Short mmCIF file of C-alpha atoms in Angstrom, two decimals:
data_model
loop_
_atom_site.label_atom_id
_atom_site.label_comp_id
_atom_site.label_asym_id
_atom_site.label_seq_id
_atom_site.Cartn_x
_atom_site.Cartn_y
_atom_site.Cartn_z
CA MET J 1 -78.43 -5.05 4.27
CA THR J 2 -75.12 -3.02 3.11
CA THR J 3 -72.28 -2.15 4.79
CA THR J 4 -69.78 0.92 4.25
CA SER J 5 -66.10 1.14 5.04
CA ASP J 6 -63.61 3.98 5.19
CA VAL J 7 -61.84 4.80 2.08
CA PRO J 8 -58.05 3.66 2.80
CA LYS J 9 -56.04 6.78 3.17
CA ALA J 10 -53.04 7.08 0.69
CA GLY J 11 -49.66 6.97 2.16
CA PHE J 12 -46.80 9.60 1.55
CA ARG J 13 -45.12 9.59 -1.66
CA PRO J 14 -42.00 11.25 -2.27
CA SER J 15 -43.54 12.73 -5.38
CA GLN J 16 -45.67 14.65 -3.19
CA LEU J 17 -42.86 17.05 -2.28
CA ILE J 18 -42.85 18.56 -5.66
CA TYR J 19 -46.59 17.91 -7.15
CA ASP J 20 -48.37 18.28 -3.95
CA THR J 21 -49.16 21.92 -3.13
CA ARG J 22 -49.20 21.14 0.74
CA TYR J 23 -45.39 20.29 0.63
CA ARG J 24 -44.09 22.11 -2.52
CA SER J 25 -43.29 25.39 -0.93
CA LEU J 26 -41.55 23.62 2.31
CA THR J 27 -39.44 21.68 -0.24
CA ILE J 28 -38.25 24.70 -2.07
CA GLN J 29 -37.42 26.45 1.24
CA VAL J 30 -35.42 23.34 2.42
CA ILE J 31 -33.55 23.17 -0.70
CA ALA J 32 -32.73 26.75 -0.64
CA PHE J 33 -31.37 26.77 2.82
CA ILE J 34 -29.04 23.60 1.92
CA ALA J 35 -27.78 25.42 -1.12
CA LEU J 36 -27.09 28.52 1.01
CA MET J 37 -25.54 26.84 3.69
CA LEU J 38 -23.29 24.74 1.13
CA GLY J 39 -22.41 28.09 -0.63
CA LEU J 40 -21.23 29.71 2.86
CA SER J 41 -19.27 26.51 3.79
CA TRP J 42 -17.36 26.68 0.55
CA LEU J 43 -16.70 30.44 1.01
CA VAL J 44 -15.43 29.89 4.72
CA SER J 45 -13.24 26.86 3.76
CA ASN J 46 -11.95 28.75 0.64
CA THR J 47 -11.09 31.87 2.64
CA ILE J 48 -9.35 29.66 5.24
CA ALA J 49 -7.47 27.82 2.69
CA ASN J 50 -6.26 31.06 1.13
CA LEU J 51 -5.25 32.46 4.11
CA SER J 52 -3.07 29.32 4.85
CA ALA J 53 -1.48 29.73 1.60
CA LEU J 54 -0.52 33.50 2.80
CA GLY J 55 0.74 32.24 6.01
CA LYS J 56 -2.05 33.64 8.01
CA ASP J 57 -4.66 32.23 9.98
CA PHE J 58 -7.93 33.48 11.40
CA ASP J 59 -8.15 34.40 15.05
CA PHE J 60 -8.79 37.43 17.21
CA GLY J 61 -5.56 37.45 19.30
CA PHE J 62 -4.39 40.58 17.75
CA LEU J 63 -6.79 42.41 20.13
CA GLY J 64 -4.53 41.80 23.03
CA GLN J 65 -1.38 42.89 21.17
CA ARG J 66 0.11 46.70 21.83
CA ALA J 67 -1.40 49.14 19.68
CA GLY J 68 1.55 51.57 19.64
CA TYR J 69 -0.53 54.55 18.43
CA ASP J 70 -1.99 57.60 19.72
CA ILE J 71 -5.58 58.68 19.83
CA ASN J 72 -6.24 62.42 20.28
CA GLN J 73 -9.80 62.41 21.21
CA ARG J 74 -10.74 59.87 23.82
CA LEU J 75 -13.49 59.34 26.38
CA ILE J 76 -11.30 56.70 28.65
CA GLU J 77 -7.85 56.45 29.54
CA TYR J 78 -5.69 55.17 26.76
CA ASP J 79 -2.13 55.55 25.61
CA SER J 80 0.55 53.92 22.91
CA ALA J 81 0.98 51.12 25.10
CA SER J 82 -2.64 49.99 25.51
CA SER J 83 -3.88 47.03 23.36
CA HIS J 84 -5.52 47.00 19.95
CA GLY J 85 -8.83 45.92 21.89
CA ARG J 86 -8.63 48.89 23.99
CA ALA J 87 -8.15 51.33 20.97
CA ALA J 88 -11.31 49.61 19.32
CA LEU J 89 -13.01 50.70 22.41
CA VAL J 90 -12.02 54.17 22.35
CA GLY J 91 -13.21 54.16 18.62
CA ILE J 92 -16.38 52.78 19.66
CA LEU J 93 -17.10 55.30 22.18
CA ASN J 94 -16.17 58.10 19.90
CA THR J 95 -18.62 56.84 17.31
CA LEU J 96 -21.22 56.38 19.68
CA LEU J 97 -20.54 59.93 21.04
CA ILE J 98 -20.95 61.22 17.51
CA ALA J 99 -24.18 59.39 17.04
CA VAL J 100 -25.86 60.51 20.12
CA LEU J 101 -24.91 64.05 20.03
CA GLY J 102 -25.75 64.12 16.25
CA CYS J 103 -29.24 62.40 16.79
CA ALA J 104 -29.84 64.92 19.55
CA LEU J 105 -29.01 68.17 17.40
CA ALA J 106 -30.49 66.88 14.32
CA THR J 107 -33.81 66.15 15.90
CA VAL J 108 -33.90 69.63 17.55
CA VAL J 109 -32.89 71.41 14.12
CA GLY J 110 -35.07 69.09 12.09
CA VAL J 111 -38.36 69.73 14.12
CA LEU J 112 -37.60 73.52 14.30
CA ALA J 113 -37.11 73.57 10.55
CA GLY J 114 -40.14 71.51 9.57
CA VAL J 115 -42.39 73.61 11.80
CA LEU J 116 -41.05 76.84 10.61
CA ARG J 117 -41.22 75.89 6.91
CA LEU J 118 -44.90 75.99 7.26
CA SER J 119 -45.06 79.38 8.91
CA LYS J 120 -46.95 82.09 7.44
CA ASN J 121 -44.07 84.35 7.53
CA TRP J 122 -42.50 84.49 3.88
CA ILE J 123 -39.09 85.34 5.02
CA VAL J 124 -38.66 82.50 7.75
CA ALA J 125 -40.32 79.87 5.55
CA ASN J 126 -38.17 80.47 2.62
CA LEU J 127 -35.26 80.77 4.75
CA MET J 128 -36.05 77.21 6.12
CA ALA J 129 -36.51 76.14 2.57
CA VAL J 130 -33.03 77.36 1.50
CA TYR J 131 -31.60 75.49 4.56
CA VAL J 132 -33.34 72.17 3.63
CA GLU J 133 -32.70 72.23 -0.16
CA GLY J 134 -29.20 73.52 0.40
CA PHE J 135 -28.13 70.94 2.86
CA ARG J 136 -29.80 67.81 1.47
CA ASN J 137 -28.66 68.14 -2.08
CA ILE J 138 -24.97 68.54 -1.52
CA PRO J 139 -22.96 65.56 -0.14
CA VAL J 140 -22.53 65.36 3.61
CA LEU J 141 -18.51 64.96 3.12
CA LEU J 142 -18.39 68.11 1.57
CA TRP J 143 -20.16 69.84 4.39
CA ILE J 144 -17.61 68.03 6.81
CA LEU J 145 -14.67 69.40 5.02
CA LEU J 146 -16.21 72.91 4.62
CA ILE J 147 -17.07 73.28 8.41
CA PHE J 148 -13.59 71.72 9.35
CA ALA J 149 -11.87 74.38 7.04
CA LEU J 150 -13.73 77.36 8.67
CA MET J 151 -12.96 76.07 12.11
CA THR J 152 -9.52 75.79 11.19
CA GLU J 153 -8.39 78.71 9.17
CA SER J 154 -10.88 81.34 10.31
CA THR J 155 -10.34 81.10 13.99
CA PRO J 156 -7.18 82.54 16.08
CA GLN J 157 -4.26 80.77 17.00
CA PRO J 158 -3.55 80.23 20.82
CA ARG J 159 -0.63 82.72 20.78
CA ASP J 160 -2.99 85.18 19.58
CA PHE J 161 -4.88 84.98 23.14
CA ARG J 162 -1.49 86.52 25.03
CA GLU J 163 -1.43 89.79 26.29
CA GLY J 164 -1.45 92.25 23.35
CA GLY J 165 -2.84 89.80 21.00
CA ASP J 166 -6.09 90.43 18.83
CA ALA J 167 -8.16 87.29 20.31
CA ALA J 168 -10.08 86.94 23.50
CA MET J 169 -11.83 84.26 25.52
CA ILE J 170 -15.36 84.67 26.08
CA LEU J 171 -18.14 83.80 28.65
CA GLY J 172 -16.06 85.24 31.42
CA ASP J 173 -12.65 83.90 30.26
CA SER J 174 -13.93 80.35 30.27
CA VAL J 175 -14.23 79.38 26.68
CA ALA J 176 -11.57 79.85 24.03
CA ILE J 177 -12.22 79.12 20.42
CA THR J 178 -9.05 78.49 18.50
CA ASN J 179 -7.62 76.67 15.29
CA ARG J 180 -6.75 73.85 17.45
CA GLY J 181 -10.40 73.51 18.73
CA VAL J 182 -12.70 74.88 21.65
CA PHE J 183 -11.49 74.89 25.18
CA ILE J 184 -14.29 74.97 27.88
CA PRO J 185 -14.30 74.19 31.53
CA ALA J 186 -13.97 70.61 32.77
CA PRO J 187 -15.86 69.30 35.66
CA PHE J 188 -13.96 67.81 38.58
CA TRP J 189 -15.77 65.69 41.30
CA GLY J 190 -15.15 65.98 44.95
CA ALA J 191 -16.57 64.74 48.13
CA GLY J 192 -20.33 64.48 48.04
CA ALA J 193 -20.65 64.26 44.40
CA GLY J 194 -22.21 60.62 44.69
CA ILE J 195 -25.09 62.40 46.94
CA LEU J 196 -25.61 65.01 44.44
CA LEU J 197 -25.81 62.75 41.66
CA ALA J 198 -28.37 60.68 43.63
CA VAL J 199 -30.57 63.60 44.30
CA PHE J 200 -30.46 64.79 40.61
CA LEU J 201 -31.60 61.38 39.45
CA LEU J 202 -34.44 61.45 42.18
CA SER J 203 -35.27 64.56 40.90
CA LEU J 204 -35.73 63.36 37.25
CA VAL J 205 -38.19 60.48 38.91
CA ALA J 206 -40.03 63.31 40.36
CA ILE J 207 -40.42 65.16 37.32
CA TRP J 208 -41.70 61.79 35.57
CA VAL J 209 -44.25 61.57 38.42
CA TRP J 210 -45.33 65.30 38.40
CA ARG J 211 -46.00 65.09 34.52
CA ARG J 212 -47.76 61.90 34.95
CA HIS J 213 -49.93 63.50 37.43
CA ALA J 214 -50.42 66.89 35.59
CA HIS J 215 -51.85 64.67 32.23
CA LYS J 216 -54.15 62.59 34.48
CA VAL J 217 -55.59 65.64 36.30
CA GLN J 218 -55.87 67.36 32.54
CA GLU J 219 -57.69 64.21 31.32
CA GLN J 220 -60.28 63.87 34.29
CA THR J 221 -60.90 67.34 35.12
CA GLY J 222 -59.54 69.45 32.24
CA ARG J 223 -57.44 71.70 34.43
CA ILE J 224 -54.17 72.49 33.30
CA LEU J 225 -51.30 72.35 35.70
CA PRO J 226 -48.28 74.28 35.40
CA ILE J 227 -46.01 71.25 33.90
CA GLY J 228 -43.14 73.54 32.69
CA TRP J 229 -42.67 75.52 35.73
CA GLY J 230 -43.00 72.43 37.98
CA THR J 231 -40.53 70.47 35.85
CA LEU J 232 -38.05 73.35 36.37
CA GLY J 233 -38.36 73.66 39.87
CA LEU J 234 -38.07 69.79 40.54
CA LEU J 235 -34.93 69.97 38.27
CA ILE J 236 -33.15 72.67 39.87
CA LEU J 237 -34.20 73.16 43.51
CA PRO J 238 -33.38 69.94 45.02
CA THR J 239 -30.04 69.68 43.36
CA ALA J 240 -29.17 73.46 44.16
CA LEU J 241 -29.98 72.82 47.82
CA ALA J 242 -27.98 69.61 48.12
CA PHE J 243 -25.08 71.31 46.41
CA LEU J 244 -25.44 74.23 48.86
CA ALA J 245 -25.56 71.93 52.08
CA LEU J 246 -22.65 69.75 50.85
CA SER J 247 -20.64 72.84 50.00
CA ALA J 248 -20.98 74.23 53.59
CA THR J 249 -20.41 70.80 55.24
CA MET J 250 -17.49 69.58 53.25
CA GLY J 251 -16.17 72.20 51.20
CA ARG J 252 -14.63 74.26 53.95
CA GLU J 253 -12.02 71.52 54.84
CA ARG J 254 -8.48 72.49 54.35
CA LEU J 255 -5.72 69.81 53.41
CA PRO J 256 -2.17 70.02 53.99
CA VAL J 257 0.25 70.14 50.80
CA TYR J 258 3.48 67.98 51.54
CA ALA J 259 6.79 68.60 49.47
CA VAL J 260 9.78 65.96 49.74
CA GLY J 261 12.93 67.72 50.77
CA ALA J 262 11.33 70.71 51.77
CA GLU J 263 12.27 72.37 55.21
CA ALA J 264 9.55 73.19 57.88
CA ASN J 265 7.23 75.89 57.37
CA MET J 266 8.58 76.53 53.85
CA SER J 267 5.99 78.10 51.49
CA LEU J 268 5.30 76.36 48.01
CA ALA J 269 6.72 79.64 46.33
CA ASP J 270 9.92 79.22 47.89
CA PHE J 271 10.07 75.30 47.47
CA THR J 272 9.72 75.73 43.91
CA ALA J 273 12.20 78.73 43.69
CA GLY J 274 14.68 76.58 45.20
CA PRO J 275 16.89 73.82 43.86
CA GLY J 276 13.49 71.40 43.64
CA ALA J 277 12.32 73.59 40.93
CA GLN J 278 13.64 71.21 38.43
CA GLY J 279 11.66 68.17 37.85
CA LEU J 280 8.51 69.00 40.00
CA ASN J 281 6.08 66.19 39.82
CA VAL J 282 2.77 66.31 41.50
CA CYS J 283 0.91 63.29 42.65
CA ALA J 284 -2.82 64.00 42.51
CA VAL J 285 -6.07 61.70 41.82
CA PRO J 286 -7.39 62.70 38.09
CA GLY J 287 -10.80 64.30 37.97
CA SER J 288 -10.78 64.88 41.53
CA THR J 289 -11.29 68.49 43.14
CA GLU J 290 -8.30 68.23 45.14
CA ALA J 291 -6.28 67.58 42.09
CA LEU J 292 -7.95 70.91 40.76
CA ASN J 293 -7.01 73.03 43.62
CA LEU J 294 -3.75 71.56 43.91
CA ARG J 295 -3.00 72.50 40.11
CA ARG J 296 -4.49 75.95 40.83
CA LEU J 297 -2.04 76.35 43.73
CA MET J 298 0.88 75.28 41.53
CA ARG J 299 -0.04 77.60 38.71
CA ALA J 300 -0.58 80.67 40.81
CA GLY J 301 3.03 80.37 41.62
CA GLU J 302 3.82 80.04 37.80
CA ALA J 303 5.48 76.68 38.59
CA ARG J 304 6.03 74.19 35.72
CA PHE J 305 5.28 70.76 36.87
CA ASN J 306 4.20 67.26 35.75
CA LEU J 307 1.07 65.59 36.94
CA VAL J 308 1.52 61.97 38.31
CA PRO J 309 -2.07 60.57 38.26
CA VAL J 310 -2.63 58.10 41.41
CA ALA J 311 -5.88 56.07 42.36
CA ASP J 312 -6.04 57.51 46.04
CA GLY J 313 -4.05 58.78 49.00
CA ALA J 314 -2.28 55.29 49.60
CA ALA J 315 -1.01 55.33 46.10
CA ALA J 316 0.51 58.83 46.21
CA ILE J 317 2.33 57.99 49.46
CA ALA J 318 3.73 54.86 47.52
CA ALA J 319 4.60 56.88 44.52
CA ALA J 320 6.33 59.50 46.79
CA GLU J 321 8.22 56.84 48.36
CA ALA J 322 9.31 55.35 45.19
CA GLY J 323 10.42 58.93 44.12
CA ARG J 324 7.89 59.21 41.15
CA CYS J 325 6.70 62.60 42.91
CA ASN J 326 7.79 65.08 45.39
CA ILE J 327 4.51 67.10 46.02
CA LEU J 328 1.37 65.63 47.13
CA SER J 329 -1.69 66.45 49.15
CA LEU J 330 -3.34 63.98 51.57
CA PRO J 331 -6.78 63.89 53.17
CA GLY J 332 -7.11 65.88 56.34
CA GLY J 333 -6.40 63.87 59.54
CA THR J 334 -3.75 61.58 58.06
CA ASP J 335 -1.60 59.68 60.29
CA PRO J 336 1.90 61.31 60.44
CA ALA J 337 3.54 57.79 60.42
CA THR J 338 2.07 57.22 56.92
CA VAL J 339 3.57 60.49 55.53
CA PRO J 340 6.30 59.78 53.07
CA ALA J 341 9.90 59.79 54.65
CA GLY J 342 11.51 63.22 53.80
CA ALA J 343 7.93 65.08 53.02
CA VAL J 344 7.22 68.01 55.04
CA ALA J 345 3.91 69.88 55.20
CA LEU J 346 4.26 73.30 53.53
CA SER J 347 2.72 76.43 55.10
CA ASP J 348 0.42 76.72 51.95
CA ASP J 349 -2.86 74.32 51.93
CA ILE J 350 -5.77 73.69 49.65
CA ALA J 351 -9.50 73.31 50.07
CA ARG J 352 -10.89 70.07 49.96
CA GLY J 353 -13.37 71.39 47.23
CA LEU J 354 -17.08 71.57 46.41
CA PRO J 355 -18.99 68.41 45.17
CA VAL J 356 -18.51 69.66 41.74
CA GLU J 357 -15.98 72.18 40.33
CA PHE J 358 -15.15 73.32 37.02
CA GLU J 359 -11.47 74.03 35.87
CA ARG J 360 -11.23 76.81 33.12
CA PRO J 361 -8.55 76.66 30.47
CA VAL J 362 -5.37 78.83 30.77
CA LEU J 363 -2.92 79.57 28.35
CA GLY J 364 0.30 77.52 28.90
CA GLY J 365 3.47 77.44 26.69
CA PHE J 366 2.13 76.90 23.10
CA ASN J 367 -1.40 75.89 23.91
CA PHE J 368 -4.08 76.03 26.43
CA GLU J 369 -3.76 73.88 29.64
CA GLY J 370 -6.80 72.50 31.73
CA GLY J 371 -10.29 72.31 30.95
CA LEU J 372 -11.73 70.17 28.12
CA GLN J 373 -10.60 70.45 24.49
CA LEU J 374 -13.21 69.72 21.99
CA ARG J 375 -11.32 69.37 18.74
CA ASN J 376 -12.14 70.92 15.41
CA SER J 377 -12.71 67.32 13.95
CA LEU J 378 -15.02 66.44 16.43
CA ILE J 379 -17.31 69.73 15.99
CA ALA J 380 -17.09 69.50 12.23
CA LEU J 381 -18.34 66.31 12.18
CA TRP J 382 -20.97 66.77 14.88
CA LEU J 383 -22.45 69.88 12.96
CA ALA J 384 -22.03 68.66 9.50
CA LEU J 385 -24.12 65.42 10.19
CA SER J 386 -26.59 67.13 12.38
CA LEU J 387 -27.38 69.93 10.06
CA TYR J 388 -27.29 67.41 7.03
CA THR J 389 -29.76 64.89 8.90
CA GLY J 390 -31.58 67.65 10.08
CA ALA J 391 -32.62 68.69 6.82
CA PHE J 392 -34.22 65.29 6.09
CA ILE J 393 -36.13 65.12 9.50
CA ALA J 394 -37.41 68.66 8.51
CA GLU J 395 -39.14 67.21 5.59
CA ASN J 396 -40.32 64.43 7.54
CA VAL J 397 -41.84 66.59 10.10
CA ARG J 398 -43.40 68.91 7.59
CA GLY J 399 -45.22 65.87 5.77
CA GLY J 400 -46.29 64.50 9.00
CA ILE J 401 -47.93 67.96 10.01
CA LEU J 402 -49.51 68.10 6.51
CA SER J 403 -51.08 64.60 7.01
CA VAL J 404 -53.19 65.84 9.76
CA SER J 405 -56.44 67.32 8.62
CA LYS J 406 -56.66 70.96 8.67
CA GLY J 407 -60.00 70.81 10.58
CA GLN J 408 -57.95 69.71 13.36
CA THR J 409 -56.46 73.23 13.87
CA GLU J 410 -59.62 74.94 13.09
CA ALA J 411 -61.43 73.11 15.91
CA ALA J 412 -58.64 73.65 18.37
CA TYR J 413 -58.80 77.40 17.54
CA ALA J 414 -62.45 77.36 17.92
CA LEU J 415 -61.94 76.04 21.23
CA GLY J 416 -59.80 79.04 22.18
CA ILE J 417 -56.43 76.96 22.12
CA LYS J 418 -53.35 79.04 21.53
CA PRO J 419 -51.42 78.21 18.29
CA SER J 420 -48.40 76.84 20.13
CA ARG J 421 -50.47 74.65 22.54
CA THR J 422 -52.50 73.37 19.47
CA MET J 423 -49.07 72.14 17.64
CA ARG J 424 -47.92 70.75 20.72
CA LEU J 425 -51.03 69.02 22.14
CA VAL J 426 -53.15 68.40 18.89
CA ILE J 427 -50.94 68.36 15.64
CA LEU J 428 -47.68 67.05 16.69
CA PRO J 429 -49.25 63.99 18.67
CA GLN J 430 -51.34 62.93 15.60
CA ALA J 431 -48.32 63.51 13.23
CA LEU J 432 -45.77 61.39 15.04
CA ARG J 433 -47.32 58.23 13.46
CA VAL J 434 -46.12 59.56 10.02
CA ILE J 435 -42.83 61.28 11.33
CA ILE J 436 -41.13 58.60 13.46
CA PRO J 437 -40.81 55.60 10.80
CA PRO J 438 -38.74 57.47 8.41
CA MET J 439 -36.93 59.23 11.45
CA ILE J 440 -35.59 55.96 12.47
CA SER J 441 -33.71 55.54 9.12
CA GLN J 442 -32.27 59.05 9.42
CA TYR J 443 -30.74 58.21 12.76
CA LEU J 444 -29.45 54.97 11.25
CA ASN J 445 -27.93 57.06 8.18
CA LEU J 446 -26.22 59.59 10.60
CA THR J 447 -24.61 56.81 12.50
CA LYS J 448 -23.23 55.12 9.55
CA ASN J 449 -22.27 58.38 7.97
CA SER J 450 -20.13 58.90 11.12
CA SER J 451 -17.47 56.57 9.28
CA LEU J 452 -16.55 59.62 7.25
CA ALA J 453 -14.81 60.86 10.41
CA ILE J 454 -11.47 59.82 8.95
CA ALA J 455 -11.62 62.43 6.52
CA VAL J 456 -11.21 65.14 9.19
CA GLY J 457 -8.85 63.11 11.30
CA TYR J 458 -11.58 62.08 14.06
CA MET J 459 -10.57 58.77 15.42
CA ASP J 460 -13.79 56.80 15.49
CA VAL J 461 -14.14 52.96 15.31
CA ARG J 462 -13.23 53.20 11.37
CA SER J 463 -10.07 54.59 12.03
CA THR J 464 -8.94 52.74 14.79
CA LEU J 465 -10.37 49.16 14.29
CA GLY J 466 -10.95 49.47 10.65
CA GLY J 467 -7.79 51.45 9.86
CA ILE J 468 -4.64 51.53 11.79
CA THR J 469 -5.26 48.40 13.63
CA ILE J 470 -5.83 46.31 10.60
CA ASN J 471 -2.70 48.10 8.87
CA GLN J 472 -0.48 47.13 11.80
CA THR J 473 -1.78 43.68 12.32
CA GLY J 474 -2.65 42.56 8.86
CA LYS J 475 -5.82 40.98 10.20
CA GLU J 476 -8.25 42.67 7.63
CA LEU J 477 -10.83 39.95 7.55
CA GLU J 478 -11.18 39.88 11.39
CA GLY J 479 -11.19 43.43 11.63
CA MET J 480 -13.69 43.97 9.04
CA LEU J 481 -15.89 41.45 10.49
CA LEU J 482 -15.73 43.12 13.99
CA LEU J 483 -16.28 46.60 12.35
CA GLY J 484 -19.31 45.09 10.56
CA LEU J 485 -20.70 43.76 13.59
CA PHE J 486 -20.62 46.71 15.49
CA TYR J 487 -22.51 48.67 13.12
CA LEU J 488 -25.01 45.94 12.62
CA VAL J 489 -25.54 45.67 16.48
CA THR J 490 -25.74 49.56 16.93
CA SER J 491 -28.35 49.74 13.94
CA LEU J 492 -30.37 47.13 15.44
CA ILE J 493 -30.44 48.66 18.83
CA ILE J 494 -31.46 52.09 17.47
CA SER J 495 -34.28 50.48 15.31
CA SER J 496 -35.72 48.51 18.16
CA ALA J 497 -35.66 51.46 20.36
CA MET J 498 -37.40 53.74 17.99
CA ASN J 499 -39.72 51.01 17.07
CA LEU J 500 -40.59 50.56 20.72
CA TYR J 501 -41.30 54.33 20.99
CA ASN J 502 -43.07 54.47 17.93
CA SER J 503 -45.58 51.84 19.27
CA ARG J 504 -45.97 53.66 22.56
CA VAL J 505 -47.03 57.07 20.70
CA LYS J 506 -48.97 55.78 17.87
CA LEU J 507 -52.79 56.70 18.23
CA LYS J 508 -54.91 54.31 20.17
CA GLU J 509 -58.20 53.85 18.37
CA ARG J 510 -61.35 52.98 20.45
#
């Protein structure tokens, strides 16, 4: 009788890390990782040593220091007394503004140009070909400078809009195109604006539900519901009805106007024409309809004044008692005991205002006042980046459409589907799997190309954090690291969002 025993297993030997294929790849990765970490640690220590030799340290405390420079285009409150961190935030918001506006316009232009390049109309197809080849083969910086030069040199000066000048405002005297920028009406929010916004958001939810229901009905029964008209009705009617209702209930209220040092029953015109006309300071909440109507009343009397921003009525009373303003408006029903000492209600009053009102720009001393100013640098950068990127997107769209079999179009026509509906419901959904991936790269390119804004004086994050702040503080390493981190995070967010959208629209196979 024979017995068998298991072959003893060989123990682990260090030589296996090199000669055994099971461990060799892991060994190489560990060695490469250790070498990389050693190289990075050497770079960091060498950088810190060199900074110490120059009398510098590595910290981000400079973000809390006073900036000391102005930013002409901003979305949030900022002045020269703000910190470098605030200046960087303003630059970041300006960059994101260009990125969002540019991607939106580039998508519209690119899709239209890509579809029209395949048009059977010879003129339309070749015009789109000239646009695509012209824009994408010329550096975007040249387009930015060209459009900026056209906006600056070919548009009238503000003084040309005076009586007897050769320039005039458009769209009902509400928009002025000048060599200093485009002035458009600015929105002001009044009482009930929050309710109006809530109704609008609910309308968007209702539109989503309606479109989802319409698609479900079409898939189950083949019946086509009026998606377009239903969407338009849900978008406009609820908000319009809410606006009318709020205007009827809140917009009729009248608010008194107080003036420090005025006499009883004195009009605003008499007060501004008297000794108090020098140094008129008006307390108002910025962006409110009360402030808008008070400014309208002051301008109607052709009075020159300074606007003192306050947070609310209590802050206006405190500012008047401190002598920082001599004209203010308080909410109706204000307790007379809270009225500033020496302030008298004038015979003029103002309307509380509608939930949303718009202030038109008016020509002042040397420039337009009021409204919203879109500077030429913003417009030039926006249009140039959008048209340049749109040319590349157009080629992506054209390639995506051509990737769909021609039999799909012929089958749709054979079923009696209109060409426009065929393109929207048959061709483009199948072409998106080819269009979306390269479009992600175009969005990333547009966002990073916005750093060329410094060429036309647009204050983006490259100009603030990566420019003036570095020059003033000497923190070039910290500034460049923060700048690179911002672009990295922004690019990853755009890429992740578009990849998520791509996974949702890709074809679902059975």
